[in-house]
GROMACS .gro file of N, CA and C in nm:
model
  516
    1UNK      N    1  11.811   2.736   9.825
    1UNK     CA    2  11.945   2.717   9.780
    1UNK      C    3  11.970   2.792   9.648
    2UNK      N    4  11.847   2.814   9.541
    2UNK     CA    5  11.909   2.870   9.427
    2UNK      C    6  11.880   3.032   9.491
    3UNK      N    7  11.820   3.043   9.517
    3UNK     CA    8  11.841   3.188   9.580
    3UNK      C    9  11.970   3.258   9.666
    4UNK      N   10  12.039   3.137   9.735
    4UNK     CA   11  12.102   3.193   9.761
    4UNK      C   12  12.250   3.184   9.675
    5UNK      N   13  12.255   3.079   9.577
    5UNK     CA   14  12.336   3.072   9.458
    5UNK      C   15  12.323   3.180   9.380
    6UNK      N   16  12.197   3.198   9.363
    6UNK     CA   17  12.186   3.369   9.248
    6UNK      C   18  12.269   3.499   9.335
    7UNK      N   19  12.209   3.493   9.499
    7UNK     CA   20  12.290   3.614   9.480
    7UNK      C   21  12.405   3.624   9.520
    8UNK      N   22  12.511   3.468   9.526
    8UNK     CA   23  12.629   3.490   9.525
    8UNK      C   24  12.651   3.501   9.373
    9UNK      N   25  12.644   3.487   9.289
    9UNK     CA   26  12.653   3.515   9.176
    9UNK      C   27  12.663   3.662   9.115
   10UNK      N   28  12.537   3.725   9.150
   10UNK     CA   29  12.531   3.878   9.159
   10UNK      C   30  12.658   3.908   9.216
   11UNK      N   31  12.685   3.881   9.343
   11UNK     CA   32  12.795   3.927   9.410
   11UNK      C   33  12.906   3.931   9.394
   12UNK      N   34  12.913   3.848   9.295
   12UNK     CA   35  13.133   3.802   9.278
   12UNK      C   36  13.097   3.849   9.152
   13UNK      N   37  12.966   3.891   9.014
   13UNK     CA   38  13.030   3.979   8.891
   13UNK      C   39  13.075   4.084   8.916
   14UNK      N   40  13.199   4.091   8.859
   14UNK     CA   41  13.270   4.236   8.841
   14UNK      C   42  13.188   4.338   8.771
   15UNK      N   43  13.188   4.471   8.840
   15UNK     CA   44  13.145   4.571   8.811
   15UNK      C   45  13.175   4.628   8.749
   16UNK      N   46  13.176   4.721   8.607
   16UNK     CA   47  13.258   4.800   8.577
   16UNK      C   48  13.183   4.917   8.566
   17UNK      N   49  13.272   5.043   8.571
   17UNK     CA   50  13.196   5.186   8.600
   17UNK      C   51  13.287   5.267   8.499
   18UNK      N   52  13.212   5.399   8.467
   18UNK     CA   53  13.319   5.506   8.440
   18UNK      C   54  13.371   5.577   8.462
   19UNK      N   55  13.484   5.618   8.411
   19UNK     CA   56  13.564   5.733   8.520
   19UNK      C   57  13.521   5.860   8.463
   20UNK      N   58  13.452   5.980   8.524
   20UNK     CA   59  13.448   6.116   8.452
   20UNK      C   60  13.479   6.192   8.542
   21UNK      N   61  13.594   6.301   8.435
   21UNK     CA   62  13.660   6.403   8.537
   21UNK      C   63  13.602   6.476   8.556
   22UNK      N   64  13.636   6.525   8.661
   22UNK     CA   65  13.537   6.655   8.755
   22UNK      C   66  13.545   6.798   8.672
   23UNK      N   67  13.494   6.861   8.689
   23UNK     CA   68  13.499   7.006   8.593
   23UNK      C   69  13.613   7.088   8.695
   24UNK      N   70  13.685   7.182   8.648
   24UNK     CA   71  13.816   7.260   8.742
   24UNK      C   72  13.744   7.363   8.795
   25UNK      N   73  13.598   7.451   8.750
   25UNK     CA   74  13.532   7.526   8.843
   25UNK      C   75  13.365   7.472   8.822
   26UNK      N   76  13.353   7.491   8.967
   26UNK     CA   77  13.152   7.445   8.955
   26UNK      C   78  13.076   7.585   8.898
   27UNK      N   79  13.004   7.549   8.811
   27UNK     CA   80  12.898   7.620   8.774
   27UNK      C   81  12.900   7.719   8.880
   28UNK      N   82  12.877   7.853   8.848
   28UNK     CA   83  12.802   7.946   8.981
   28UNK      C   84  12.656   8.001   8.930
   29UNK      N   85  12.553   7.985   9.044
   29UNK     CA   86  12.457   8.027   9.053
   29UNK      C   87  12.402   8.139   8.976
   30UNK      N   88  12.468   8.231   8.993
   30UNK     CA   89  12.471   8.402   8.904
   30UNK      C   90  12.447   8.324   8.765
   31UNK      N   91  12.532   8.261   8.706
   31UNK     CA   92  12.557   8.256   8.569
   31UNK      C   93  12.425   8.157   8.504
   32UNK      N   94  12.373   8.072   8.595
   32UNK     CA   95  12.216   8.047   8.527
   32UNK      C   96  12.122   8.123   8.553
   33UNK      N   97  12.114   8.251   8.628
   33UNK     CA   98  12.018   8.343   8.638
   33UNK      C   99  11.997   8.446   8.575
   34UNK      N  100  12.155   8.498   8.557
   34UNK     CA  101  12.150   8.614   8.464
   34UNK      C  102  12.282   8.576   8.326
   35UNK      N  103  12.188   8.652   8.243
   35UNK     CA  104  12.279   8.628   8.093
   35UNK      C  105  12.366   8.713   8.060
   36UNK      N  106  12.542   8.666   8.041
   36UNK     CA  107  12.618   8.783   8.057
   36UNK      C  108  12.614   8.872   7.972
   37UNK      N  109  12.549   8.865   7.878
   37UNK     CA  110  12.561   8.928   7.691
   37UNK      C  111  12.457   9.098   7.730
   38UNK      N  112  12.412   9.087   7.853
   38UNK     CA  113  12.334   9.252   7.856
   38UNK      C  114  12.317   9.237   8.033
   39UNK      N  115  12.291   9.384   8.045
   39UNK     CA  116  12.277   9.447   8.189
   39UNK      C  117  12.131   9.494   8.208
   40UNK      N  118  12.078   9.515   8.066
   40UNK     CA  119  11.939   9.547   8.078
   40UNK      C  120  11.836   9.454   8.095
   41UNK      N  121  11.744   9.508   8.124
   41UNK     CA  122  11.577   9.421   8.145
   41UNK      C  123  11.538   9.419   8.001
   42UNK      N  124  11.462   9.303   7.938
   42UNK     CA  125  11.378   9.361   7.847
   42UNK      C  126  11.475   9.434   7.695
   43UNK      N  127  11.600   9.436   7.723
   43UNK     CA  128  11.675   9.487   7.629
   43UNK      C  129  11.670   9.647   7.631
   44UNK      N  130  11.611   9.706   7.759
   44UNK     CA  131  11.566   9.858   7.718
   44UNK      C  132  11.600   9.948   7.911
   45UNK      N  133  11.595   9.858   8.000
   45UNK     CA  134  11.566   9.915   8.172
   45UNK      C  135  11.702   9.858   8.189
   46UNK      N  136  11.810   9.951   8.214
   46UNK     CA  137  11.901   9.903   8.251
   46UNK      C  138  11.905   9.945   8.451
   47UNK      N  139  11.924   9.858   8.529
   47UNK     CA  140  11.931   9.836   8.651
   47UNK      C  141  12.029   9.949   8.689
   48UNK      N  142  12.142   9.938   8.618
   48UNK     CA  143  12.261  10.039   8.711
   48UNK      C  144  12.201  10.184   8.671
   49UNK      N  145  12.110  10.163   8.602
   49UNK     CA  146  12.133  10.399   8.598
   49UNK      C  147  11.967  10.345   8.657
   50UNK      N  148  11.889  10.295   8.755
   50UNK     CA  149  11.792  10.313   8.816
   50UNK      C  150  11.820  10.351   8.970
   51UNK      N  151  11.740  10.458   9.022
   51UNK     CA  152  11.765  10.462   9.169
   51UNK      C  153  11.635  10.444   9.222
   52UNK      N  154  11.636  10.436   9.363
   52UNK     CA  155  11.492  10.407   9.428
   52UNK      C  156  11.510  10.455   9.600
   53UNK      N  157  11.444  10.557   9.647
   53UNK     CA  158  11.442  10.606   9.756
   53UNK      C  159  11.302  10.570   9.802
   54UNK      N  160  11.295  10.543   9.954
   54UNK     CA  161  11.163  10.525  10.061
   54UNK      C  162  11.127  10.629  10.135
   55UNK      N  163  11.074  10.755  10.150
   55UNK     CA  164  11.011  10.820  10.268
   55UNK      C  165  10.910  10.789  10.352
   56UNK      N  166  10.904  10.789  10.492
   56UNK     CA  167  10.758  10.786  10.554
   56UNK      C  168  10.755  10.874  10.650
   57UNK      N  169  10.624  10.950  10.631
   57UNK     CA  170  10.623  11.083  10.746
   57UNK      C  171  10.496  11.073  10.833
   58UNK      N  172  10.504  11.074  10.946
   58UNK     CA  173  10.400  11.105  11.049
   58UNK      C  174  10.366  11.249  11.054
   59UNK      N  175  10.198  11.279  11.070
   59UNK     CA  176  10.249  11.456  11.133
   59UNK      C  177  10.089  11.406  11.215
   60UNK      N  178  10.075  11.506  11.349
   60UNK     CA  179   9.950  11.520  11.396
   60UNK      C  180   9.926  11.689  11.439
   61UNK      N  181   9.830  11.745  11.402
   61UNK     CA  182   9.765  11.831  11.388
   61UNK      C  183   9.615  11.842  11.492
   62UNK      N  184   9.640  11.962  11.555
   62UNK     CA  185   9.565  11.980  11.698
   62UNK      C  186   9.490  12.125  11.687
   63UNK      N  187   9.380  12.110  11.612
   63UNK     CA  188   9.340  12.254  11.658
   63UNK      C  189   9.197  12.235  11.771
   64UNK      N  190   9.247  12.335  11.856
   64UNK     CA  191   9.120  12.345  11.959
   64UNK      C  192   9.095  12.196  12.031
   65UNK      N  193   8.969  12.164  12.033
   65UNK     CA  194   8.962  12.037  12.095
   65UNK      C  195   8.960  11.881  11.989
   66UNK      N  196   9.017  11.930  11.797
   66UNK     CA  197   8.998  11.868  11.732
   66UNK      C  198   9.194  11.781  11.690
   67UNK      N  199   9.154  11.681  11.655
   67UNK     CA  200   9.260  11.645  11.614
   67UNK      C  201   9.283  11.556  11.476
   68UNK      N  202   9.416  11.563  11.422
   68UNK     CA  203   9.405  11.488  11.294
   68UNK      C  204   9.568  11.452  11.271
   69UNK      N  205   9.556  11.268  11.294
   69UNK     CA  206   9.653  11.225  11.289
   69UNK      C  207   9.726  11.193  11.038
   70UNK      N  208   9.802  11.197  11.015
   70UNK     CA  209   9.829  11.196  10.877
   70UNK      C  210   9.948  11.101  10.870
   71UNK      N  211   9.971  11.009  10.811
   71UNK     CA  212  10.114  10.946  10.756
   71UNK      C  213  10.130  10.929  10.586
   72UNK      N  214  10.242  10.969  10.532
   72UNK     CA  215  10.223  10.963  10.369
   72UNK      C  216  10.326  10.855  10.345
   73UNK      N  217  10.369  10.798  10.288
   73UNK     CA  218  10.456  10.704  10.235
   73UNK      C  219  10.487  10.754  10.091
   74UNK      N  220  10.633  10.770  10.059
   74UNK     CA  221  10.639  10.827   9.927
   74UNK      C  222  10.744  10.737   9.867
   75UNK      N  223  10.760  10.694   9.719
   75UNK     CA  224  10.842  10.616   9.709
   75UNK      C  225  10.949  10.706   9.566
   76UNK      N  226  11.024  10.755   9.606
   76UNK     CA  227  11.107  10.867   9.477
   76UNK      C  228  11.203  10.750   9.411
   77UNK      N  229  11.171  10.784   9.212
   77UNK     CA  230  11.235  10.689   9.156
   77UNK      C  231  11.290  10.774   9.060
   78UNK      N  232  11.441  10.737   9.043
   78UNK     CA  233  11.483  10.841   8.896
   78UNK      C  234  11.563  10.745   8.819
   79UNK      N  235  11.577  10.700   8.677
   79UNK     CA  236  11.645  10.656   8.543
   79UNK      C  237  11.674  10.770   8.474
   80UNK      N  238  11.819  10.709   8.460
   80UNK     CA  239  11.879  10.799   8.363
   80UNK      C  240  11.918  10.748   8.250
   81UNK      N  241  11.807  10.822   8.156
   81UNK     CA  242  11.832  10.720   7.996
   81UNK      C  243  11.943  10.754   7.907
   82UNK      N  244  11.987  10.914   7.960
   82UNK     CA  245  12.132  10.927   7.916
   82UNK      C  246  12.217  10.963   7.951
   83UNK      N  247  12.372  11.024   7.954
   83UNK     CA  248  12.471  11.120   8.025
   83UNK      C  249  12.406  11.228   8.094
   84UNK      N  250  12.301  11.271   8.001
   84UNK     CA  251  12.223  11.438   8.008
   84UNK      C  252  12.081  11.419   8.029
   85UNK      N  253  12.016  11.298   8.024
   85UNK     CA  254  11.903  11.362   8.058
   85UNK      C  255  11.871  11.215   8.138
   86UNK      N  256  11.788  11.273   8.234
   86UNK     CA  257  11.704  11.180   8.342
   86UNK      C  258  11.571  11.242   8.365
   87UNK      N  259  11.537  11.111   8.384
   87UNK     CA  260  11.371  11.123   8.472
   87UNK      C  261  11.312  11.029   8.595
   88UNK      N  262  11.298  11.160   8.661
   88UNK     CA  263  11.297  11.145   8.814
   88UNK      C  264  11.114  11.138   8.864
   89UNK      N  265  11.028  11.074   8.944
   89UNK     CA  266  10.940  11.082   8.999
   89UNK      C  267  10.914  11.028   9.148
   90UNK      N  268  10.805  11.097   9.213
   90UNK     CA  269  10.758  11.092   9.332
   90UNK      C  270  10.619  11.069   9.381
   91UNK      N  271  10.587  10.936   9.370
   91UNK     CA  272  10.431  10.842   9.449
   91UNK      C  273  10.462  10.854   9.571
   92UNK      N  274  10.320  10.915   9.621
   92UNK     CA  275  10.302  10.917   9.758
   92UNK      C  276  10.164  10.842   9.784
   93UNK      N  277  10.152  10.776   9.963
   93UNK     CA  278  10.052  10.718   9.970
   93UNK      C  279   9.958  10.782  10.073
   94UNK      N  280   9.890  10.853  10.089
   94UNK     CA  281   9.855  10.943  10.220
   94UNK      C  282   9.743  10.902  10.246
   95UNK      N  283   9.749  10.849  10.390
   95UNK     CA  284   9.633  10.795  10.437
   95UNK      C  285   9.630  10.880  10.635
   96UNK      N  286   9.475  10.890  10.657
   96UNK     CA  287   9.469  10.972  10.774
   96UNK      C  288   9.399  10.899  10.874
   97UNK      N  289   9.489  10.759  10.930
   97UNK     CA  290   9.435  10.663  10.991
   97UNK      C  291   9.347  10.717  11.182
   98UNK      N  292   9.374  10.854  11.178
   98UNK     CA  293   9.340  10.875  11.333
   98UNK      C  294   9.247  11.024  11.286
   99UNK      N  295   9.087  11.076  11.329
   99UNK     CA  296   9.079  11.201  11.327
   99UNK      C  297   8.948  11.205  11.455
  100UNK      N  298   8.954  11.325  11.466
  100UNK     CA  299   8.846  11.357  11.579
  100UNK      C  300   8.787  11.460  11.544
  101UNK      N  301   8.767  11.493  11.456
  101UNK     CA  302   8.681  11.577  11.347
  101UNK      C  303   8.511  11.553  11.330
  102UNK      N  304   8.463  11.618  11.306
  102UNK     CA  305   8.317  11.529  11.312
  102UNK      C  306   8.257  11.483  11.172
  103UNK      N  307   8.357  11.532  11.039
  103UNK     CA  308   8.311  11.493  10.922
  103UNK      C  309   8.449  11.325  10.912
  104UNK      N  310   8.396  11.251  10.883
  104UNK     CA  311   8.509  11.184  10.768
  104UNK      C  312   8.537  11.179  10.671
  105UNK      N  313   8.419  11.320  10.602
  105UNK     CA  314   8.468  11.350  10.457
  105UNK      C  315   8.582  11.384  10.485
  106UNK      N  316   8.604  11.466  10.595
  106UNK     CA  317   8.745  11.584  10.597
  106UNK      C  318   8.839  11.528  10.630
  107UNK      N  319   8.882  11.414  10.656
  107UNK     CA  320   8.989  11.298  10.660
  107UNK      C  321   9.005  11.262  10.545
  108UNK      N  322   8.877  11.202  10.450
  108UNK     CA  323   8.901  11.091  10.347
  108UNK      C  324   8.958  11.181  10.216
  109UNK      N  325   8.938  11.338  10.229
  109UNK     CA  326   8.997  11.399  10.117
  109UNK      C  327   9.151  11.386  10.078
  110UNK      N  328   9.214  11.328  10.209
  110UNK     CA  329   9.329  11.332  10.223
  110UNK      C  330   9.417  11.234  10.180
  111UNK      N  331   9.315  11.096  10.187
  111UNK     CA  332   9.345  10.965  10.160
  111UNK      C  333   9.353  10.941  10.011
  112UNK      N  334   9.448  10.846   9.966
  112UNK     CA  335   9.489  10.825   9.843
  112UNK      C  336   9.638  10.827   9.780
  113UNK      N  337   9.646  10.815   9.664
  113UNK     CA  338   9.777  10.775   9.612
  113UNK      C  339   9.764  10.937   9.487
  114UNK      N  340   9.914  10.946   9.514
  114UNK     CA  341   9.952  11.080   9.448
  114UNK      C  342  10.054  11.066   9.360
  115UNK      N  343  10.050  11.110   9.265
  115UNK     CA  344  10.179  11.150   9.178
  115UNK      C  345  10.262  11.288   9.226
  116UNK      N  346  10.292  11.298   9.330
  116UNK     CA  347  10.384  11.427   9.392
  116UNK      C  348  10.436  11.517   9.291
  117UNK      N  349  10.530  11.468   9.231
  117UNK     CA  350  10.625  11.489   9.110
  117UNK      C  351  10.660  11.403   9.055
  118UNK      N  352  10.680  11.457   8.903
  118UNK     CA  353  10.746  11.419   8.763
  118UNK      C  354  10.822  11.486   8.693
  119UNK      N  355  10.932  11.495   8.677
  119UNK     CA  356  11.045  11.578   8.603
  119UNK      C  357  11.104  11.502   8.554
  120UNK      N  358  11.189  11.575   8.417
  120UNK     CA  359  11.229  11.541   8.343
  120UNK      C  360  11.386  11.645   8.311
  121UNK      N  361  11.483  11.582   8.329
  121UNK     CA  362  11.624  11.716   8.351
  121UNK      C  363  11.689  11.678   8.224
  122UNK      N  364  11.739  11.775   8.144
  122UNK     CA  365  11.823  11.794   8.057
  122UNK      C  366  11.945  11.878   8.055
  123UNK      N  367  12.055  11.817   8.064
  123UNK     CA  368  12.221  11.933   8.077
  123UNK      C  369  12.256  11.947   7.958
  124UNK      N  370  12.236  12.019   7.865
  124UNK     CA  371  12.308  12.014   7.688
  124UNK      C  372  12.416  12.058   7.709
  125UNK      N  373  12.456  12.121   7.865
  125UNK     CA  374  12.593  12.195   7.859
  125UNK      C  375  12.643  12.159   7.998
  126UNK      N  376  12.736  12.237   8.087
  126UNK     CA  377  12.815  12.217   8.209
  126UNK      C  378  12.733  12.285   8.301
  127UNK      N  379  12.711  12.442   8.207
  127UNK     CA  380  12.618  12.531   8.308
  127UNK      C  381  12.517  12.550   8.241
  128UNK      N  382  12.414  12.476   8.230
  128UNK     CA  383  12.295  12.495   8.151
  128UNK      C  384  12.187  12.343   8.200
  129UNK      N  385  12.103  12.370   8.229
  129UNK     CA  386  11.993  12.261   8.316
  129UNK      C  387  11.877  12.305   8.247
  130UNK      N  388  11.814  12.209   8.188
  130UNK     CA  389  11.662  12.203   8.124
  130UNK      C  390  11.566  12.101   8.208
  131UNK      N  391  11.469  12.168   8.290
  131UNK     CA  392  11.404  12.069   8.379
  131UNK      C  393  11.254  12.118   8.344
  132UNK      N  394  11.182  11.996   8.320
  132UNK     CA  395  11.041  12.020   8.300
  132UNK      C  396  10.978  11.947   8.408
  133UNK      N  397  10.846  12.013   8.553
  133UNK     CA  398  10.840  11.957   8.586
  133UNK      C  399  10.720  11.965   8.653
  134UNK      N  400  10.633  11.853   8.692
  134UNK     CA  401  10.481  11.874   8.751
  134UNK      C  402  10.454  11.822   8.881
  135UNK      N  403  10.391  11.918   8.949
  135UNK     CA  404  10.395  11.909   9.111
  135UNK      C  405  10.293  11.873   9.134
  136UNK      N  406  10.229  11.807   9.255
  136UNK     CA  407  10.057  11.799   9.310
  136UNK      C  408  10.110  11.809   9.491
  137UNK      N  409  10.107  11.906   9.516
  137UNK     CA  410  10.084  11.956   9.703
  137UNK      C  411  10.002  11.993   9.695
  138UNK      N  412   9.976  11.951   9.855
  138UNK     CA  413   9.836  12.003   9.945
  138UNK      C  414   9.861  12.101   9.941
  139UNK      N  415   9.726  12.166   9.987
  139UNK     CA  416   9.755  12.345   9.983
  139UNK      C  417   9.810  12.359  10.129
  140UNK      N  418   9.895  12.445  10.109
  140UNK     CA  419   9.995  12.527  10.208
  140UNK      C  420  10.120  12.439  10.257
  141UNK      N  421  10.174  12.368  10.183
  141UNK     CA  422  10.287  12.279  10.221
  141UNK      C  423  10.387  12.303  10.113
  142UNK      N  424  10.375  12.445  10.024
  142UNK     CA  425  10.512  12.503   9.943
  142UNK      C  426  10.554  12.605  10.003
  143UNK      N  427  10.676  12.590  10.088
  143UNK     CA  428  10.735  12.738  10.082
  143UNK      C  429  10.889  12.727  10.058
  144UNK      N  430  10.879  12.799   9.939
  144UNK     CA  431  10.997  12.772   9.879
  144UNK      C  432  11.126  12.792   9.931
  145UNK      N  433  11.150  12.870  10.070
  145UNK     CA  434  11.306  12.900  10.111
  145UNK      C  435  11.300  12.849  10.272
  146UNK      N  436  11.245  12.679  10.252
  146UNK     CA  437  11.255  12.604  10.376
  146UNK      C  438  11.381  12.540  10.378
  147UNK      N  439  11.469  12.545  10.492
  147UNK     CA  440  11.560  12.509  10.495
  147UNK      C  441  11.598  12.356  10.550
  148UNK      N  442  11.462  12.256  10.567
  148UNK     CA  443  11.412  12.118  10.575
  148UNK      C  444  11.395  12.009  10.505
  149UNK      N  445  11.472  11.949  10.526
  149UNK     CA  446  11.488  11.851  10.372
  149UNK      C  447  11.480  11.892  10.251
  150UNK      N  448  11.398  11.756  10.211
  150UNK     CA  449  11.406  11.761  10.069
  150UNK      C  450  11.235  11.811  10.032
  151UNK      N  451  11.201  11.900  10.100
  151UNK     CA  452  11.061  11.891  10.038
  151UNK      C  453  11.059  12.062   9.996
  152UNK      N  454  11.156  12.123   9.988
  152UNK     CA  455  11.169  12.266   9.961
  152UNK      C  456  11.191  12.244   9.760
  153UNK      N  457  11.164  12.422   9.751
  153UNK     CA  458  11.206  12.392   9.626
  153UNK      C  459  11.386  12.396   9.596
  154UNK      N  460  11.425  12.427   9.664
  154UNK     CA  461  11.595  12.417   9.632
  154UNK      C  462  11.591  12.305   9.704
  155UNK      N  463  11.535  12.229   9.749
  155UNK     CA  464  11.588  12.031   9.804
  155UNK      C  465  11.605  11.962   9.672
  156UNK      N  466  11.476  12.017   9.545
  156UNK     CA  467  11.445  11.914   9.466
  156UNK      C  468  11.528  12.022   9.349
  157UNK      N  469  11.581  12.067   9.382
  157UNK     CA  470  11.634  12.162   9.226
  157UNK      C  471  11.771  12.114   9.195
  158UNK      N  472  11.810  12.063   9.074
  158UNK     CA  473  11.925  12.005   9.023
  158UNK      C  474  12.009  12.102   9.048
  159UNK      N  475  12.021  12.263   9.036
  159UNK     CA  476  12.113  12.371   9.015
  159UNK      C  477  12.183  12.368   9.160
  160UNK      N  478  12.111  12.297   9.246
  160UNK     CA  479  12.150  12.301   9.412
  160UNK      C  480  12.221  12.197   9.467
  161UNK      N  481  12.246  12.113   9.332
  161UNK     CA  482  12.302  11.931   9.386
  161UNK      C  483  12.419  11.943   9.292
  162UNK      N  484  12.525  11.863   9.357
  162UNK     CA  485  12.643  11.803   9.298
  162UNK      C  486  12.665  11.717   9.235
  163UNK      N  487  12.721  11.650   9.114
  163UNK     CA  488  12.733  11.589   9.066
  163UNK      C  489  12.566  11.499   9.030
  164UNK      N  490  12.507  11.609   8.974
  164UNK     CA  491  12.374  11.579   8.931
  164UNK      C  492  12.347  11.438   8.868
  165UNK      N  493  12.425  11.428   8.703
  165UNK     CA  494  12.390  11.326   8.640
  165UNK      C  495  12.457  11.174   8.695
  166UNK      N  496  12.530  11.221   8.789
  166UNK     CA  497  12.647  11.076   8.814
  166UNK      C  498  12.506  11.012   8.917
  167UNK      N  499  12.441  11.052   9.001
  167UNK     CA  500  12.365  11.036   9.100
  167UNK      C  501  12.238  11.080   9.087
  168UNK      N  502  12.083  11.036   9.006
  168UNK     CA  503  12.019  11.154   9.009
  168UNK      C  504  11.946  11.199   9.125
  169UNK      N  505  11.977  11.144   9.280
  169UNK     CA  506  11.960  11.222   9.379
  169UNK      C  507  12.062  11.299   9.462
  170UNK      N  508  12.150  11.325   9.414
  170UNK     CA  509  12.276  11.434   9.439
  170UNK      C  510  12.354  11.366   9.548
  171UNK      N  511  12.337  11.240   9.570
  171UNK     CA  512  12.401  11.139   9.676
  171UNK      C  513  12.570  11.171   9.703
  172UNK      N  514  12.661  11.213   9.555
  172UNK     CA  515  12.760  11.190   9.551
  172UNK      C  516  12.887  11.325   9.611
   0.00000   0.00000   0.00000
């Protein structure tokens, strides 16, 4: 009986609560992740002047009764730290997962991670391009007036692209 006296008791005190108004917009997600006061990383890597391109190439190669399968993976990255000057590079991953060769030295020379290219472009003017820049190709894979992508030397030459600094892969 007092048990069930207590919790009519509980039951008939008045409750009182508070009223709090709702906010007129909810928080958005973005705004606890990123801080509106900069665009950069670190105060120094700003995201919008970074680009980032993927290549992957198959080739197989057949001489006589020998064969040699190759795939490279290259990953091309360019920042532009100012109006006029950018710097552009190219990691490649070349690995020669198939050969019928009788050495596997002569496969494994092939295998590994490359610095392709590194350049560095400077415009001090409209018609004036300052490019410093360092290559690593296999032997016999430069010929300079290939008319095949981007792996020629006028693919990768700023003097040959439009709107160079707006894009530093001539996208635009």
């Amino acid at each position: 009986m007092k048990k069930l006296l207590l919790i009519l008791l509980i039951a008939t005190i008045p409750l009182s609560a508070q009223f709090k108004e709702q906010p007129n917009s909810a928080p958005s997600i973005k705004s606890g992740i990123l801080s509106g006061n900069s665009n950069s990383l670190f105060g120094f890597i700003n995201p919008d002047n970074f680009s980032m391109h993927h290549t992957f190439n198959m080739s197989y190669t057949a001489a006589g009764s020998f064969g040699m399968a190759l795939g490279a993976y290259t990953n091309s990255m360019a920042y532009k730290l100012t109006d006029n000057l950018n710097v552009e590079t190219d990691i490649s991953v070349v690995n020669s997962p198939y050969n019928s060769m009788n050495s596997k030295e002569f496969a494994n020379q092939f295998n590994g991670v490359y610095l392709s290219r590194a350049q560095i472009n400077y415009k001090p003017s409209e018609n004036m391009t300052i490019m410093l820049q360092y290559r690593q190709l296999p032997a016999g894979s430069f010929y300079p007036y290939s008319y095949y992508g981007n792996n020629s030397f006028y693919g990768n030459n700023p003097f040959y692209r439009d709107n160079f600094f707006n894009d530093p892969f001539g996208r635009n």
